[in-house]
CSV table of C-alpha atoms in Angstrom, one decimal:
chain,number,residue,atom,x,y,z
P,1263,MET,CA,-15.0,-23.7,-28.2
P,1264,ILE,CA,-11.7,-23.8,-25.9
P,1265,ALA,CA,-10.9,-20.8,-27.4
P,1266,GLN,CA,-14.0,-18.7,-26.4
P,1267,VAL,CA,-13.4,-20.5,-22.8
P,1268,LEU,CA,-10.0,-18.8,-22.6
P,1269,ALA,CA,-11.2,-15.9,-24.3
P,1270,ALA,CA,-14.1,-15.2,-21.9
P,1271,ALA,CA,-12.0,-16.1,-18.7
P,1272,LEU,CA,-9.2,-13.7,-19.9
P,1273,THR,CA,-12.3,-11.0,-21.2
P,1274,LEU,CA,-13.6,-11.7,-17.3
P,1275,ALA,CA,-9.5,-10.9,-15.9
P,1276,ALA,CA,-9.6,-7.7,-17.9
P,1277,SER,CA,-12.8,-6.3,-16.6
P,1278,GLN,CA,-12.6,-7.7,-13.1
P,1279,ALA,CA,-9.3,-6.3,-12.0
P,1280,PRO,CA,-7.7,-6.8,-8.4
P,1281,VAL,CA,-9.4,-5.0,-6.0
P,1282,GLY,CA,-7.1,-3.4,-3.8
P,1283,PHE,CA,-3.8,-3.7,-5.6
P,1284,SER,CA,-1.9,-1.1,-7.1
P,1285,SER,CA,-0.1,-1.6,-10.5
P,1286,SER,CA,2.9,-2.0,-9.3
P,1287,GLY,CA,2.0,-4.8,-6.8
P,1288,GLY,CA,1.6,-2.7,-3.6
P,1289,PRO,CA,-1.4,-2.7,-2.0
P,1290,GLN,CA,-4.1,0.3,-2.2
P,1291,VAL,CA,-6.4,-0.3,0.5
P,1292,ALA,CA,-6.4,-3.0,2.8
P,1293,LEU,CA,-7.2,-6.7,1.7
P,1294,PRO,CA,-11.0,-8.1,2.4
P,1295,PHE,CA,-9.9,-10.6,4.7
P,1296,PRO,CA,-9.9,-11.2,7.9
P,1297,THR,CA,-6.2,-11.3,9.6
P,1298,GLY,CA,-6.9,-13.9,12.1
P,1299,THR,CA,-8.2,-17.9,11.8
P,1300,THR,CA,-7.4,-19.5,8.5
P,1301,GLN,CA,-8.6,-23.2,7.6
P,1302,THR,CA,-6.7,-24.3,4.6
P,1303,TYR,CA,-8.4,-27.2,2.2
P,1304,ASN,CA,-6.4,-29.5,-0.5
P,1305,ILE,CA,-9.1,-29.6,-3.2
P,1306,ILE,CA,-6.8,-32.5,-5.1
P,1307,GLN,CA,-8.9,-34.7,-2.2
P,1308,TRP,CA,-12.3,-34.0,-3.8
P,1309,ASP,CA,-11.5,-36.0,-7.0
P,1310,PRO,CA,-13.9,-39.0,-6.0
P,1311,ASN,CA,-16.8,-36.8,-5.2
P,1312,GLN,CA,-19.4,-36.8,-7.5
P,1313,LEU,CA,-19.9,-34.0,-9.5
P,1314,PRO,CA,-23.0,-31.6,-7.9
P,1315,ARG,CA,-26.3,-32.4,-9.2
P,1316,ILE,CA,-27.8,-29.9,-11.6
P,1317,TYR,CA,-31.5,-29.1,-10.4
P,1318,GLU,CA,-34.0,-28.1,-13.3
P,1319,ARG,CA,-35.9,-24.9,-12.0
P,1320,SER,CA,-39.7,-25.8,-11.3
P,1321,ASP,CA,-42.5,-23.9,-12.9
P,1322,GLN,CA,-43.3,-22.6,-9.3
P,1323,LEU,CA,-40.1,-21.5,-6.9
P,1324,PRO,CA,-40.4,-20.9,-3.5
P,1325,LEU,CA,-41.6,-18.1,-1.9
P,1326,THR,CA,-39.5,-15.5,-0.7
P,1327,ASP,CA,-40.0,-13.1,2.3
P,1328,ASP,CA,-40.2,-10.4,-0.4
P,1329,GLU,CA,-43.2,-12.3,-1.9
P,1330,LEU,CA,-45.0,-13.3,1.2
P,1331,THR,CA,-44.9,-9.4,2.4
P,1332,LYS,CA,-46.5,-8.3,-1.0
P,1333,LEU,CA,-49.4,-11.2,-1.1
P,1334,SER,CA,-50.0,-10.6,3.0
P,1335,GLN,CA,-50.5,-6.3,2.1
P,1336,ALA,CA,-52.4,-7.6,-1.2
P,1337,GLY,CA,-55.2,-9.1,1.0
P,1338,PHE,CA,-54.6,-12.9,0.7
P,1339,GLU,CA,-56.3,-14.5,3.3
P,1340,PRO,CA,-53.7,-16.7,5.8
P,1341,ALA,CA,-55.1,-19.4,5.1
P,1342,GLN,CA,-54.1,-19.0,1.4
P,1343,LEU,CA,-50.8,-18.2,2.3
P,1344,VAL,CA,-50.1,-21.0,4.7
P,1345,LYS,CA,-51.5,-23.1,1.9
P,1346,MET,CA,-48.9,-21.7,-0.7
P,1347,ILE,CA,-45.9,-22.1,1.7
P,1348,GLU,CA,-46.9,-26.0,2.4
P,1349,GLU,CA,-47.0,-26.3,-1.3
P,1350,ARG,CA,-44.2,-24.5,-2.7
P,1351,ARG,CA,-42.1,-24.0,0.7
P,1352,CYS,CA,-40.2,-20.8,1.5
P,1353,ALA,CA,-36.8,-19.5,0.9
P,1354,CYS,CA,-37.0,-17.1,3.9
P,1355,ASP,CA,-35.5,-16.4,6.9
P,1356,ALA,CA,-36.8,-17.9,9.6
P,1357,SER,CA,-34.3,-16.9,12.2
P,1358,ALA,CA,-35.8,-14.4,14.9
P,1359,ASP,CA,-34.7,-11.1,12.9
P,1360,GLY,CA,-36.5,-12.5,9.9
P,1361,LEU,CA,-39.8,-13.4,11.7
P,1362,ILE,CA,-40.0,-10.0,13.5
P,1363,LYS,CA,-39.3,-8.3,9.8
P,1364,LEU,CA,-42.5,-10.1,8.4
P,1365,LYS,CA,-44.5,-9.6,11.4
P,1366,LYS,CA,-43.5,-6.1,11.2
P,1367,ALA,CA,-44.5,-5.9,8.0
P,1368,GLY,CA,-48.2,-6.9,8.8
P,1369,VAL,CA,-47.8,-10.7,8.0
P,1370,ASP,CA,-50.7,-13.2,10.1
P,1371,LYS,CA,-48.9,-15.3,13.0
P,1372,ALA,CA,-50.1,-18.3,11.2
P,1373,VAL,CA,-48.2,-17.5,7.8
P,1374,LEU,CA,-45.0,-16.9,10.2
P,1375,SER,CA,-45.9,-20.6,12.0
P,1376,ALA,CA,-46.0,-21.7,8.4
P,1377,VAL,CA,-42.6,-20.0,7.4
P,1378,SER,CA,-41.0,-21.6,10.7
P,1379,ARG,CA,-42.2,-25.2,9.7
P,1380,HIS,CA,-41.9,-25.0,6.0
P,1381,GLY,CA,-39.0,-22.7,5.7
P,1382,ILE,CA,-36.3,-24.4,3.6
P,1383,ALA,CA,-33.4,-25.0,5.8
P,1384,PRO,CA,-30.5,-22.6,6.0
P,1385,ASN,CA,-27.8,-22.6,3.7
P,1386,ARG,CA,-24.5,-24.0,5.7
P,1387,GLU,CA,-22.3,-24.5,2.8
P,1388,LEU,CA,-22.6,-24.7,-0.9
P,1389,ASP,CA,-21.1,-26.9,-3.3
P,1390,LEU,CA,-18.4,-25.6,-5.5
P,1391,LEU,CA,-17.7,-26.9,-9.0
P,1392,VAL,CA,-13.6,-26.4,-9.9
P,1393,THR,CA,-12.9,-26.9,-13.6
P,1394,MET,CA,-9.2,-26.7,-14.9
P,1395,ASP,CA,-8.7,-26.5,-18.8
P,1396,PHE,CA,-4.9,-27.1,-19.9
P,1397,THR,CA,-4.4,-26.3,-23.9
P,1398,GLY,CA,-1.6,-28.1,-25.5
P,1399,GLU,CA,1.3,-30.7,-24.5
P,1400,SER,CA,3.3,-29.6,-21.3
P,1401,ARG,CA,4.5,-31.4,-17.9
P,1402,VAL,CA,5.1,-28.4,-15.6
P,1403,ALA,CA,3.2,-25.6,-14.2
P,1404,ARG,CA,5.3,-22.4,-14.2
P,1405,GLU,CA,3.1,-21.3,-11.0
P,1406,ALA,CA,2.5,-25.3,-9.7
P,1407,PHE,CA,-0.4,-23.8,-7.4
P,1408,LEU,CA,-3.8,-22.8,-7.9
P,1409,TYR,CA,-5.4,-21.1,-4.9
P,1410,PHE,CA,-8.6,-19.4,-4.0
P,1411,PHE,CA,-9.3,-17.2,-0.8
P,1412,VAL,CA,-13.4,-17.0,0.6
P,1413,ASP,CA,-13.6,-14.5,3.5
P,1414,ASP,CA,-16.0,-16.1,6.0
P,1415,GLY,CA,-16.8,-13.5,9.0
P,1416,ASP,CA,-13.4,-13.4,10.8
P,1417,LEU,CA,-12.4,-16.7,9.0
P,1418,THR,CA,-10.5,-17.3,6.2
P,1419,ARG,CA,-10.7,-20.2,4.0
P,1420,VAL,CA,-7.7,-21.0,1.9
P,1421,PHE,CA,-8.5,-24.0,-1.1
P,1422,SER,CA,-4.8,-24.8,-2.8
P,1423,ALA,CA,-4.2,-27.2,-5.8
P,1424,ASN,CA,-0.9,-28.6,-6.5
P,1425,ILE,CA,-1.0,-28.6,-10.4
P,1426,THR,CA,2.1,-30.7,-11.1
P,1427,ASP,CA,0.3,-33.6,-8.7
P,1428,LEU,CA,-2.8,-33.3,-10.6
P,1429,LEU,CA,-1.4,-33.8,-14.2
P,1430,GLN,CA,0.8,-36.3,-13.0
P,1431,ARG,CA,-2.2,-39.0,-12.0
P,1432,ARG,CA,-5.1,-39.9,-13.7
P,1433,ASN,CA,-8.7,-38.0,-12.2
P,1434,ARG,CA,-11.9,-39.7,-11.7
P,1435,HIS,CA,-13.6,-37.1,-13.7
P,1436,GLU,CA,-11.2,-36.2,-16.5
P,1437,THR,CA,-11.6,-35.7,-19.8
P,1438,THR,CA,-9.6,-34.6,-22.7
P,1439,VAL,CA,-11.5,-32.4,-25.2
P,1440,ASP,CA,-10.7,-31.8,-28.9
P,1441,ARG,CA,-10.4,-28.2,-29.8
P,1442,SER,CA,-8.8,-28.7,-33.3
P,1443,ASP,CA,-9.6,-25.7,-35.8
P,1444,ILE,CA,-8.8,-25.9,-39.8
P,1445,LEU,CA,-5.8,-24.2,-39.1
P,1446,VAL,CA,-4.4,-25.5,-35.3
P,1447,ALA,CA,-5.3,-28.4,-33.4
P,1448,ARG,CA,-5.0,-28.2,-29.9
P,1449,THR,CA,-5.8,-30.7,-27.1
P,1450,VAL,CA,-7.3,-29.5,-24.0
P,1451,ARG,CA,-7.4,-32.1,-21.0
P,1452,ARG,CA,-9.9,-31.1,-18.8
P,1453,VAL,CA,-10.0,-31.8,-15.2
P,1454,GLN,CA,-13.1,-31.2,-12.8
P,1455,LEU,CA,-13.0,-31.2,-8.7
P,1456,SER,CA,-16.2,-31.1,-6.5
P,1457,GLY,CA,-16.3,-30.2,-3.3
P,1458,ARG,CA,-18.3,-28.3,-0.3
P,1459,VAL,CA,-17.4,-24.8,1.0
P,1460,PRO,CA,-18.5,-24.4,4.2
P,1461,LEU,CA,-19.5,-20.8,4.9
P,1462,LYS,CA,-21.5,-19.5,8.3
P,1463,THR,CA,-21.9,-15.8,7.3
P,1464,TYR,CA,-25.0,-14.8,4.7
P,1465,GLY,CA,-24.5,-12.1,2.7
P,1466,LYS,CA,-21.5,-10.7,0.3
P,1467,HIS,CA,-18.4,-12.6,0.1
P,1468,ASN,CA,-15.1,-12.2,-1.2
P,1469,VAL,CA,-13.3,-14.5,-3.6
P,1470,LEU,CA,-9.6,-14.1,-4.5
P,1471,VAL,CA,-8.5,-16.4,-7.4
P,1472,VAL,CA,-4.1,-16.8,-8.1
P,1473,ALA,CA,-1.4,-19.2,-9.2
P,1474,SER,CA,1.7,-19.1,-7.2
P,1475,ALA,CA,5.0,-21.0,-6.8
P,1476,SER,CA,4.2,-21.0,-3.1
P,1477,PRO,CA,2.6,-24.6,-1.5
P,1478,THR,CA,2.4,-22.7,1.7
P,1479,LEU,CA,0.2,-19.9,1.3
P,1480,THR,CA,-2.4,-19.7,4.4
P,1481,HIS,CA,-3.7,-16.0,3.5
P,1482,PRO,CA,-3.8,-13.6,0.5
P,1483,SER,CA,-1.3,-11.4,2.7
P,1484,GLN,CA,1.4,-13.9,1.8
P,1485,LEU,CA,1.3,-13.1,-2.0
P,1486,THR,CA,4.2,-11.6,-3.5
P,1487,PRO,CA,3.8,-8.0,-5.7
P,1488,GLN,CA,3.9,-9.5,-8.4
P,1489,GLU,CA,1.2,-12.5,-7.5
P,1490,ARG,CA,-1.0,-10.1,-6.3
P,1491,ALA,CA,-0.9,-8.1,-9.8
P,1492,LYS,CA,-1.9,-10.7,-11.6
P,1493,SER,CA,-5.0,-12.3,-8.5
P,1494,GLN,CA,-8.5,-12.1,-9.7
P,1495,SER,CA,-11.1,-10.8,-7.5
P,1496,TYR,CA,-14.5,-11.7,-7.3
P,1497,THR,CA,-17.7,-11.3,-5.1
P,1498,PHE,CA,-20.8,-13.3,-4.3
P,1499,ASP,CA,-24.1,-12.7,-2.1
P,1500,TYR,CA,-24.5,-15.8,-0.2
P,1501,PRO,CA,-28.6,-16.1,0.2
P,1502,ARG,CA,-29.5,-17.5,4.3
P,1503,ALA,CA,-31.6,-20.1,2.0
P,1504,SER,CA,-32.3,-21.5,-1.2
P,1505,LEU,CA,-32.8,-25.0,-3.1
P,1506,MET,CA,-29.3,-24.9,-5.3
P,1507,SER,CA,-26.3,-23.6,-4.0
P,1508,LEU,CA,-24.2,-24.0,-6.8
P,1509,CYS,CA,-20.6,-22.3,-7.6
P,1510,ARG,CA,-18.6,-22.6,-10.6
P,1511,LEU,CA,-14.4,-21.7,-10.6
P,1512,THR,CA,-13.2,-22.3,-14.1
P,1513,ALA,CA,-9.2,-21.8,-14.4
P,1514,GLY,CA,-7.4,-21.9,-17.9
P,1515,TYR,CA,-4.0,-22.9,-18.4
P,1516,ARG,CA,-1.9,-22.7,-21.7
P,1517,ARG,CA,1.2,-23.9,-22.9
P,1518,ASP,CA,4.1,-21.4,-22.6
P,1519,ALA,CA,5.1,-20.2,-26.3
P,1520,VAL,CA,8.5,-20.2,-25.6
P,1521,LEU,CA,9.3,-22.9,-22.8
P,1522,ASN,CA,6.7,-25.2,-24.3
P,1523,TYR,CA,7.1,-28.0,-21.4
P,1524,LYS,CA,5.8,-25.5,-18.8
P,1525,TRP,CA,2.2,-24.2,-18.1
P,1526,ASN,CA,1.0,-20.6,-18.2
P,1527,PHE,CA,-2.2,-19.6,-15.7
P,1528,GLU,CA,-4.2,-17.7,-18.3
P,1529,GLY,CA,-7.3,-16.3,-16.5
P,1530,SER,CA,-10.4,-17.8,-14.5
P,1531,ARG,CA,-14.1,-17.3,-14.4
P,1532,PHE,CA,-16.2,-17.4,-11.0
P,1533,GLU,CA,-19.8,-17.8,-11.2
P,1534,CYS,CA,-22.7,-18.9,-8.7
P,1535,GLU,CA,-26.2,-19.7,-9.0
P,1536,TRP,CA,-29.3,-20.1,-6.5
P,1537,ASN,CA,-32.5,-21.6,-7.0
């Protein structure tokens, strides 16, 4: 299973090459992160937190703006639509611009009032589950810090983890997974950290994941050419409202084939789920 996980991570790393970096490490285009204010978070402090709750999808999901528009244009009575919103709620844009858009699409004012009253609260943050798998037995990491950067309007949010400190303690959400096969026995130490990422802007966001030896990075522009070449970039669309706002970052480390007391960063996978 761990071989499949790491293989998937490495495959994704190959298919999602770092954006804006040349093979020599020099930047081809400007980094997709603002150069102004930054905020830095130490994700090791997330360890005592409970892992995010996993919701089962209901048979009837909340209505969306597009669905309300379609139903209204299909001839559904305003009273029917209001009742649906009360029963199912609405993952709609209830901002002034969102309500104006619905009104221009012909949605009745009573339905607009129901959207404003029963719409799901707008997202202010998302849950992030970070899973780190360490395959083999080693003591220190070659690049001792894992960083991921998230752009948020004019702000870059910086999240970091000191791998050495993480492995020297017993973490609350930690398991040892036996991934042995017939020929090679491997032990995987899995550490999970859970926290919340505040985001103030909706729509497309960029994520950059990189391993570094520097403990003081505050912006992707401070990465070395070698670190940039090995970094992995992802994008995700952050909805204005949703029942679930959960992203998962998985990072894989493997024992160095030559210096078997050190870890090598093998790759990552990033995905988000909205409901």
